[in-house]
């Protein structure tokens, strides 16, 4: 297993940016109000989780079986 922290930070940051955008669109489509706190907590959680996943895995998704 190869550790790649730069890859992890890139994908973690991308997911942290996209999470609030997707959640806001989802709330608008459902007709629910946008609350700031769940978006911030979710973005932090997404950053941490996806940073760890992509730091410690060089193969992800369809490459998993190779």
Coordinates of N, CA, C and O in Angstrom, one line a residue:
X1 N 0.9 -1.2 0.0 CA 0.0 0.0 0.0 C 0.9 1.2 0.0 O 1.8 1.3 0.8
X2 N 0.6 2.2 -0.9 CA 1.4 3.4 -1.0 C 0.6 4.5 -0.4 O -0.6 4.7 -0.6
X3 N 1.2 5.3 0.5 CA 0.6 6.5 1.1 C 0.9 7.7 0.3 O 2.0 8.0 0.0
X4 N -0.2 8.4 -0.1 CA -0.1 9.6 -0.9 C -0.9 10.7 -0.3 O -2.1 10.9 -0.6
X5 N -0.3 11.5 0.6 CA -1.1 12.5 1.3 C -1.5 13.7 0.4 O -2.6 14.3 0.7
X6 N -0.7 14.0 -0.6 CA -1.1 15.1 -1.6 C -2.4 14.7 -2.3 O -3.4 15.5 -2.4
X7 N -2.5 13.4 -2.7 CA -3.7 12.9 -3.4 C -4.9 13.0 -2.4 O -6.0 13.4 -2.7
X8 N -4.7 12.6 -1.1 CA -5.7 12.7 -0.1 C -6.2 14.1 0.1 O -7.4 14.3 0.2
X9 N -5.3 15.0 0.2 CA -5.7 16.4 0.4 C -6.5 17.0 -0.7 O -7.5 17.7 -0.6
X10 N -6.1 16.6 -2.0 CA -6.8 17.1 -3.1 C -8.2 16.6 -3.2 O -9.2 17.4 -3.4
X11 N -8.4 15.3 -3.0 CA -9.7 14.7 -3.1 C -10.6 15.1 -1.9 O -11.8 15.3 -2.0
X12 N -9.9 15.2 -0.7 CA -10.7 15.7 0.5 C -11.2 17.1 0.3 O -12.3 17.4 0.7
X13 N -10.3 18.0 -0.2 CA -10.7 19.4 -0.4 C -11.9 19.5 -1.4 O -12.8 20.2 -1.3
X14 N -11.7 18.7 -2.5 CA -12.8 18.7 -3.5 C -14.1 18.3 -2.9 O -15.2 18.9 -3.2
X15 N -14.1 17.2 -2.1 CA -15.4 16.7 -1.5 C -15.9 17.7 -0.5 O -17.1 17.9 -0.4
X16 N -15.0 18.4 0.2 CA -15.5 19.4 1.2 C -16.1 20.6 0.5 O -17.0 21.2 1.1
X17 N -15.6 20.9 -0.7 CA -16.2 22.0 -1.4 C -17.6 21.6 -2.0 O -18.6 22.4 -2.0
X18 N -17.6 20.4 -2.5 CA -18.9 20.0 -3.2 C -20.0 19.6 -2.3 O -21.2 19.7 -2.6
X19 N -19.7 19.1 -1.1 CA -20.7 18.7 -0.2 C -21.8 19.7 0.2 O -23.0 19.5 0.0
X20 N -21.4 21.0 0.6 CA -22.4 22.0 0.9 C -23.2 22.4 -0.3 O -24.4 22.7 -0.2
X21 N -22.6 22.4 -1.5 CA -23.3 22.7 -2.7 C -24.4 21.7 -3.0 O -25.5 22.1 -3.3
X22 N -24.0 20.5 -3.0 CA -25.0 19.4 -3.3 C -26.1 19.4 -2.2 O -27.3 19.2 -2.5
X23 N -25.7 19.5 -1.0 CA -26.7 19.5 0.1 C -27.7 20.7 0.0 O -28.9 20.6 0.2
X24 N -27.2 21.9 -0.4 CA -28.0 23.0 -0.6 C -29.0 22.8 -1.7 O -30.2 23.1 -1.6
X25 N -28.5 22.3 -2.8 CA -29.4 22.0 -4.0 C -30.5 21.0 -3.6 O -31.7 21.1 -3.9
X26 N -30.0 20.0 -2.8 CA -31.0 18.9 -2.3 C -32.1 19.5 -1.4 O -33.2 19.2 -1.6
X27 N -31.7 20.4 -0.5 CA -32.6 21.1 0.4 C -33.6 21.9 -0.4 O -34.8 22.0 -0.1
X28 N -33.1 22.7 -1.4 CA -34.0 23.5 -2.2 C -35.0 22.7 -3.0 O -36.2 23.0 -3.1
X29 N -34.5 21.6 -3.6 CA -35.5 20.7 -4.3 C -36.5 20.0 -3.4 O -37.6 19.8 -3.8
X30 N -36.1 19.8 -2.2 CA -37.1 19.2 -1.2 C -38.0 20.3 -0.6 O -39.0 19.9 0.0
X31 N -37.6 21.5 -0.7 CA -38.4 22.6 -0.1 C -38.1 22.8 1.3 O -38.9 23.4 2.1
X32 N -36.9 22.4 1.8 CA -36.5 22.5 3.2 C -35.6 23.7 3.3 O -34.9 24.1 2.3
X33 N -35.6 24.3 4.5 CA -34.6 25.5 4.6 C -33.2 25.0 4.7 O -32.9 23.9 5.2
X34 N -32.3 25.9 4.2 CA -30.9 25.6 4.3 C -30.4 26.1 5.7 O -30.5 27.2 6.0
X35 N -29.8 25.1 6.4 CA -29.2 25.5 7.7 C -27.7 25.4 7.6 O -27.2 24.5 7.0
X36 N -27.0 26.4 8.2 CA -25.6 26.5 8.0 C -24.8 25.4 8.8 O -23.8 24.8 8.2
X37 N -25.2 25.1 10.0 CA -24.4 24.2 10.8 C -24.2 22.8 10.3 O -23.1 22.3 10.2
X38 N -25.3 22.2 9.8 CA -25.1 20.8 9.2 C -24.2 20.9 7.9 O -23.5 19.9 7.7
X39 N -24.3 21.9 7.2 CA -23.4 22.0 6.0 C -22.0 22.1 6.4 O -21.1 21.5 5.8
X40 N -21.7 22.9 7.4 CA -20.3 23.0 7.9 C -19.8 21.7 8.5 O -18.7 21.3 8.2
X41 N -20.6 21.1 9.3 CA -20.2 19.9 10.0 C -20.0 18.8 8.9 O -19.0 18.0 8.9
X42 N -20.9 18.7 7.9 CA -20.8 17.8 6.9 C -19.6 18.0 6.0 O -18.9 17.0 5.6
X43 N -19.2 19.2 5.7 CA -18.1 19.5 4.9 C -16.8 19.1 5.6 O -15.9 18.5 5.0
X44 N -16.7 19.4 6.9 CA -15.5 19.0 7.7 C -15.4 17.4 7.8 O -14.3 16.9 7.6
X45 N -16.5 16.8 8.0 CA -16.6 15.3 8.0 C -16.1 14.7 6.6 O -15.3 13.8 6.6
X46 N -16.7 15.3 5.6 CA -16.3 14.8 4.2 C -14.8 15.0 4.0 O -14.2 14.1 3.4
X47 N -14.3 16.2 4.4 CA -12.9 16.4 4.2 C -12.0 15.4 4.9 O -11.1 14.8 4.3
X48 N -12.3 15.1 6.2 CA -11.6 14.2 6.9 C -11.7 12.8 6.4 O -10.7 12.1 6.2
X49 N -12.9 12.3 6.1 CA -13.1 10.9 5.6 C -12.5 10.7 4.3 O -11.7 9.7 4.1
X50 N -12.7 11.6 3.3 CA -12.2 11.4 2.0 C -10.7 11.6 1.9 O -10.0 11.0 1.1
X51 N -10.2 12.5 2.8 CA -8.7 12.6 2.8 C -8.1 11.3 3.3 O -7.1 10.9 2.7
X52 N -8.6 10.7 4.3 CA -8.1 9.5 4.8 C -8.2 8.3 3.8 O -7.3 7.6 3.5
X53 N -9.4 8.3 3.2 CA -9.6 7.2 2.2 C -8.6 7.3 1.0 O -8.0 6.3 0.6
X54 N -8.5 8.5 0.5 CA -7.7 8.7 -0.7 C -6.2 8.8 -0.4 O -5.3 8.6 -1.3
X55 N -5.8 9.0 0.9 CA -4.4 9.0 1.3 C -3.9 7.6 1.3 O -2.8 7.3 0.9
X56 N -4.7 6.7 1.9 CA -4.3 5.3 2.1 C -4.7 4.3 1.0 O -4.3 3.1 1.1
X57 N -5.4 4.7 0.0 CA -5.7 3.8 -1.1 C -5.3 4.5 -2.4 O -5.6 5.6 -2.7
X58 N -4.5 3.7 -3.1 CA -4.1 4.2 -4.5 C -5.0 3.7 -5.5 O -5.2 4.3 -6.6
X59 N -5.8 2.6 -5.2 CA -6.8 2.1 -6.1 C -8.1 2.3 -5.5 O -8.3 1.9 -4.3
X60 N -9.1 2.9 -6.2 CA -10.4 3.2 -5.6 C -11.4 3.0 -6.7 O -11.2 3.5 -7.8
X61 N -12.5 2.5 -6.4 CA -13.6 2.4 -7.3 C -13.4 1.2 -8.2 O -13.3 0.0 -7.8
X62 N -13.4 1.4 -9.5 CA -13.4 0.3 -10.5 C -12.0 -0.4 -10.5 O -11.9 -1.5 -11.0
X63 N -11.0 0.2 -10.0 CA -9.7 -0.4 -10.0 C -9.5 -1.3 -8.8 O -8.4 -2.0 -8.7
X64 N -10.5 -1.5 -8.0 CA -10.3 -2.2 -6.7 C -9.9 -3.7 -7.0 O -9.2 -4.3 -6.2
X65 N -10.4 -4.3 -8.0 CA -10.2 -5.7 -8.3 C -8.9 -6.0 -9.0 O -8.5 -7.2 -9.1
X66 N -8.2 -5.0 -9.4 CA -6.9 -5.2 -10.2 C -5.8 -5.6 -9.2 O -5.6 -5.1 -8.2

